[in-house]
Amino acid sequence: MNRSCVNCLKTMLIHLNFLCWLCGAFVVAFGEFQMIHSNFASLITSFWPIYPANTLVVTGTIVTCVCYLGVLGGMRENRCMLITFFVLLFILMLVELAMACVFLVYSRKIDTYFEKDLMQSLETYKQSSPEGNKTLKDDFDAVQHLFQCCGVHGVADWRGNIPLSCCTKDPCNILPQSNWQEGCLVKVRDWFARNYLSTGAGVVTMFIIQFICLSITIPLFCHFSRHGLGYQ
């Protein structure tokens, strides 16, 4: 392989890894944004990966670290960094495929997790003292206010003990209180489906970039090994 081809492959590897690093950093930032502005963590507990922010932060952090190593290895033509990058990237791609399989297997059960956890959270809300389980109560109230819904399947889930977050008009302390009638289960499930669609598109894009980087790393490593380069 002549030097011009090597330089071309090295440049492609550096730029693709830098692009992948930027994607990973954006994914981490987006996951943190969701953690701050979403109120579902205390309500959905049975299967933590269905909470998108967790998956985004963990995946994005790993991607940024691996791609940073790839950028350094390509710039310095370091065989040790390149082989480490190759191994880590290969493992990362296997993990991403495994996660995709897990979500595919559990996709039909996600509705069951939603319903079970939301009903359990509602019962805990009803049975708690005014000062108890404040985080769960705040999250449930925020969900009802945000999605303009009440209860899990409908307002009847509260059995008369309806919180103010179900109120449709302000002020809410005037009787009879007007409440949202639709349950939160369908609306929360649809919100998660939309988030997973955008998250899945981002993961597929990163996977394609990672595959190209993996393909470029092999001939570069072989060239550096053949010419005794890469220890600097």
CSV table of C-alpha atoms in Angstrom, one decimal:
chain,number,residue,atom,x,y,z
A,1,MET,CA,0.0,0.0,0.0
A,2,ASN,CA,1.5,3.3,-1.0
A,3,ARG,CA,1.8,6.3,1.3
A,4,SER,CA,-1.0,8.3,-0.4
A,5,CYS,CA,-3.5,5.5,0.3
A,6,VAL,CA,-2.3,5.2,3.9
A,7,ASN,CA,-2.7,9.0,4.4
A,8,CYS,CA,-6.2,8.9,2.8
A,9,LEU,CA,-7.3,6.0,5.1
A,10,LYS,CA,-5.7,7.7,8.1
A,11,THR,CA,-7.5,11.0,7.4
A,12,MET,CA,-10.8,9.1,6.9
A,13,LEU,CA,-10.3,7.2,10.2
A,14,ILE,CA,-9.6,10.4,12.1
A,15,HIS,CA,-12.5,12.4,10.6
A,16,LEU,CA,-15.0,9.5,11.0
A,17,ASN,CA,-13.9,8.9,14.6
A,18,PHE,CA,-14.2,12.6,15.4
A,19,LEU,CA,-17.7,12.6,13.9
A,20,CYS,CA,-18.6,9.6,15.9
A,21,TRP,CA,-17.1,11.3,19.0
A,22,LEU,CA,-19.3,14.4,18.4
A,23,CYS,CA,-22.3,12.1,18.0
A,24,GLY,CA,-21.5,10.4,21.3
A,25,ALA,CA,-21.1,13.7,23.1
A,26,PHE,CA,-24.4,14.9,21.7
A,27,VAL,CA,-26.0,11.6,22.8
A,28,VAL,CA,-24.7,12.1,26.4
A,29,ALA,CA,-25.9,15.8,26.4
A,30,PHE,CA,-29.3,14.7,25.1
A,31,GLY,CA,-29.5,12.0,27.7
A,32,GLU,CA,-28.6,14.4,30.5
A,33,PHE,CA,-31.2,16.8,29.2
A,34,GLN,CA,-33.9,14.1,29.4
A,35,MET,CA,-32.9,13.1,32.9
A,36,ILE,CA,-33.3,16.7,34.1
A,37,HIS,CA,-36.5,17.5,32.2
A,38,SER,CA,-38.3,14.1,32.4
A,39,ASN,CA,-40.1,12.8,35.4
A,40,PHE,CA,-40.3,9.0,34.9
A,41,ALA,CA,-37.4,7.6,36.7
A,42,SER,CA,-39.2,6.9,40.0
A,43,LEU,CA,-42.3,5.6,38.2
A,44,ILE,CA,-40.8,3.0,35.8
A,45,THR,CA,-38.5,0.7,37.8
A,46,SER,CA,-39.0,-2.9,36.6
A,47,PHE,CA,-36.9,-2.7,33.4
A,48,TRP,CA,-34.5,0.3,33.6
A,49,PRO,CA,-33.4,0.2,29.9
A,50,ILE,CA,-36.9,1.4,28.8
A,51,TYR,CA,-36.0,4.7,30.4
A,52,PRO,CA,-34.3,6.2,27.3
A,53,ALA,CA,-32.1,8.7,29.2
A,54,ASN,CA,-30.2,5.9,31.0
A,55,THR,CA,-29.4,4.1,27.7
A,56,LEU,CA,-28.3,7.4,26.0
A,57,VAL,CA,-25.9,8.5,28.7
A,58,VAL,CA,-24.2,5.1,29.1
A,59,THR,CA,-23.9,4.4,25.4
A,60,GLY,CA,-22.8,8.0,24.6
A,61,THR,CA,-20.1,8.0,27.3
A,62,ILE,CA,-18.6,4.7,26.0
A,63,VAL,CA,-18.7,5.9,22.4
A,64,THR,CA,-16.9,9.1,23.1
A,65,CYS,CA,-14.1,7.3,25.0
A,66,VAL,CA,-13.6,4.7,22.3
A,67,CYS,CA,-13.7,7.2,19.4
A,68,TYR,CA,-11.2,9.5,21.2
A,69,LEU,CA,-8.8,6.6,21.4
A,70,GLY,CA,-9.3,6.0,17.6
A,71,VAL,CA,-8.6,9.7,16.8
A,72,LEU,CA,-5.3,9.6,18.8
A,73,GLY,CA,-4.3,6.2,17.3
A,74,GLY,CA,-4.8,7.5,13.8
A,75,MET,CA,-3.0,10.8,14.3
A,76,ARG,CA,0.0,9.2,16.0
A,77,GLU,CA,0.0,6.1,13.8
A,78,ASN,CA,0.3,4.1,17.0
A,79,ARG,CA,-0.3,0.3,16.6
A,80,CYS,CA,-1.0,-0.2,20.2
A,81,MET,CA,-3.8,2.4,20.3
A,82,LEU,CA,-5.2,1.2,17.0
A,83,ILE,CA,-5.5,-2.5,18.1
A,84,THR,CA,-7.0,-1.4,21.4
A,85,PHE,CA,-9.4,0.8,19.5
A,86,PHE,CA,-10.3,-2.1,17.2
A,87,VAL,CA,-10.9,-4.5,20.1
A,88,LEU,CA,-13.0,-2.0,22.1
A,89,LEU,CA,-15.0,-0.9,19.0
A,90,PHE,CA,-15.7,-4.5,18.1
A,91,ILE,CA,-16.9,-5.2,21.6
A,92,LEU,CA,-19.0,-2.0,21.6
A,93,MET,CA,-20.7,-3.0,18.4
A,94,LEU,CA,-21.5,-6.5,19.8
A,95,VAL,CA,-23.0,-4.9,22.9
A,96,GLU,CA,-25.1,-2.6,20.7
A,97,LEU,CA,-26.3,-5.6,18.7
A,98,ALA,CA,-27.1,-7.4,21.9
A,99,MET,CA,-29.1,-4.4,23.3
A,100,ALA,CA,-31.0,-4.2,20.0
A,101,CYS,CA,-31.9,-7.9,20.4
A,102,VAL,CA,-33.0,-7.4,24.0
A,103,PHE,CA,-35.3,-4.5,23.0
A,104,LEU,CA,-36.6,-6.6,20.2
A,105,VAL,CA,-37.4,-9.5,22.5
A,106,TYR,CA,-38.9,-7.3,25.2
A,107,SER,CA,-40.8,-4.9,22.9
A,108,ARG,CA,-44.0,-6.8,23.3
A,109,LYS,CA,-43.7,-6.8,27.1
A,110,ILE,CA,-42.9,-3.1,27.5
A,111,ASP,CA,-46.7,-2.3,27.8
A,112,THR,CA,-46.9,-4.8,30.7
A,113,TYR,CA,-44.0,-3.1,32.5
A,114,PHE,CA,-45.6,0.3,32.0
A,115,GLU,CA,-49.0,-0.7,33.3
A,116,LYS,CA,-47.6,-2.7,36.2
A,117,ASP,CA,-45.2,0.1,37.4
A,118,LEU,CA,-47.7,2.9,36.9
A,119,MET,CA,-50.4,1.1,38.8
A,120,GLN,CA,-47.9,0.3,41.6
A,121,SER,CA,-46.8,3.9,41.7
A,122,LEU,CA,-50.5,5.1,41.8
A,123,GLU,CA,-51.3,2.8,44.7
A,124,THR,CA,-48.2,3.9,46.6
A,125,TYR,CA,-49.3,7.5,46.0
A,126,LYS,CA,-52.7,6.9,47.4
A,127,GLN,CA,-51.5,5.0,50.5
A,128,SER,CA,-48.7,7.5,51.4
A,129,SER,CA,-48.9,10.1,54.1
A,130,PRO,CA,-48.9,13.8,53.0
A,131,GLU,CA,-45.1,14.0,53.5
A,132,GLY,CA,-44.3,10.4,52.3
A,133,ASN,CA,-42.8,9.4,49.0
A,134,LYS,CA,-42.5,13.0,47.9
A,135,THR,CA,-40.3,12.2,44.8
A,136,LEU,CA,-42.8,9.7,43.5
A,137,LYS,CA,-45.7,12.0,44.1
A,138,ASP,CA,-44.0,14.9,42.4
A,139,ASP,CA,-43.2,12.7,39.4
A,140,PHE,CA,-46.7,11.4,39.1
A,141,ASP,CA,-48.2,14.9,39.4
A,142,ALA,CA,-45.7,16.1,36.8
A,143,VAL,CA,-46.7,13.3,34.4
A,144,GLN,CA,-50.4,14.0,34.8
A,145,HIS,CA,-49.9,17.7,34.3
A,146,LEU,CA,-47.6,17.3,31.3
A,147,PHE,CA,-49.7,14.8,29.4
A,148,GLN,CA,-53.0,16.2,30.6
A,149,CYS,CA,-54.2,12.8,31.9
A,150,CYS,CA,-55.4,11.3,35.1
A,151,GLY,CA,-54.6,7.9,36.7
A,152,VAL,CA,-53.3,5.0,34.7
A,153,HIS,CA,-56.4,3.9,32.7
A,154,GLY,CA,-58.6,6.9,33.7
A,155,VAL,CA,-59.7,9.2,36.4
A,156,ALA,CA,-61.6,6.2,38.1
A,157,ASP,CA,-58.3,4.7,39.2
A,158,TRP,CA,-58.1,7.3,42.0
A,159,ARG,CA,-61.5,6.1,43.4
A,160,GLY,CA,-62.5,9.6,44.4
A,161,ASN,CA,-59.2,10.7,46.0
A,162,ILE,CA,-58.2,12.7,42.9
A,163,PRO,CA,-55.0,14.9,43.2
A,164,LEU,CA,-55.0,18.5,42.0
A,165,SER,CA,-52.6,17.5,39.1
A,166,CYS,CA,-55.7,16.0,37.4
A,167,CYS,CA,-57.5,19.3,37.4
A,168,THR,CA,-58.2,20.8,33.9
A,169,LYS,CA,-58.9,24.4,35.0
A,170,ASP,CA,-57.2,26.9,37.4
A,171,PRO,CA,-58.1,27.4,40.2
A,172,CYS,CA,-58.5,23.8,41.2
A,173,ASN,CA,-59.8,24.3,44.7
A,174,ILE,CA,-63.3,25.0,43.5
A,175,LEU,CA,-65.8,22.1,43.7
A,176,PRO,CA,-66.9,20.3,41.7
A,177,GLN,CA,-63.3,19.9,40.3
A,178,SER,CA,-63.0,19.4,36.6
A,179,ASN,CA,-60.5,16.6,35.8
A,180,TRP,CA,-58.8,15.0,32.8
A,181,GLN,CA,-60.7,11.8,32.0
A,182,GLU,CA,-58.1,10.0,29.9
A,183,GLY,CA,-55.5,7.7,31.6
A,184,CYS,CA,-51.8,8.3,31.4
A,185,LEU,CA,-50.8,4.8,30.2
A,186,VAL,CA,-51.4,5.3,26.5
A,187,LYS,CA,-49.9,8.8,26.5
A,188,VAL,CA,-46.7,7.8,28.3
A,189,ARG,CA,-46.3,4.7,26.2
A,190,ASP,CA,-46.6,6.9,23.0
A,191,TRP,CA,-44.0,9.3,24.4
A,192,PHE,CA,-41.6,6.5,25.0
A,193,ALA,CA,-42.2,5.1,21.4
A,194,ARG,CA,-41.4,8.5,19.9
A,195,ASN,CA,-38.2,8.8,22.0
A,196,TYR,CA,-37.1,5.3,21.0
A,197,LEU,CA,-37.6,6.1,17.3
A,198,SER,CA,-35.2,9.0,17.5
A,199,THR,CA,-32.8,7.1,19.7
A,200,GLY,CA,-32.8,4.1,17.4
A,201,ALA,CA,-32.1,6.3,14.4
A,202,GLY,CA,-29.1,7.8,16.2
A,203,VAL,CA,-27.8,4.4,17.3
A,204,VAL,CA,-28.1,3.1,13.7
A,205,THR,CA,-26.2,6.1,12.4
A,206,MET,CA,-23.4,5.6,14.9
A,207,PHE,CA,-23.3,1.8,14.2
A,208,ILE,CA,-22.7,2.5,10.5
A,209,ILE,CA,-19.9,5.0,11.2
A,210,GLN,CA,-18.3,2.5,13.7
A,211,PHE,CA,-18.4,-0.3,11.1
A,212,ILE,CA,-16.7,1.9,8.5
A,213,CYS,CA,-14.0,2.9,11.1
A,214,LEU,CA,-13.5,-0.8,12.0
A,215,SER,CA,-13.0,-1.6,8.3
A,216,ILE,CA,-10.5,1.2,7.8
A,217,THR,CA,-8.5,0.2,11.0
A,218,ILE,CA,-7.6,-3.3,9.7
A,219,PRO,CA,-5.5,-2.2,6.6
A,220,LEU,CA,-3.9,0.7,8.6
A,221,PHE,CA,-2.8,-1.6,11.4
A,222,CYS,CA,-1.5,-4.2,8.8
A,223,HIS,CA,0.5,-1.4,7.0
A,224,PHE,CA,2.0,0.0,10.3
A,225,SER,CA,2.9,-3.6,11.4
A,226,ARG,CA,4.5,-4.4,8.0
A,227,HIS,CA,6.7,-1.3,8.1
A,228,GLY,CA,7.5,-1.4,11.8
A,229,LEU,CA,5.6,1.8,12.6
A,230,GLY,CA,3.5,2.7,15.5
A,231,TYR,CA,5.6,2.5,18.6
A,232,GLN,CA,6.2,6.3,18.9
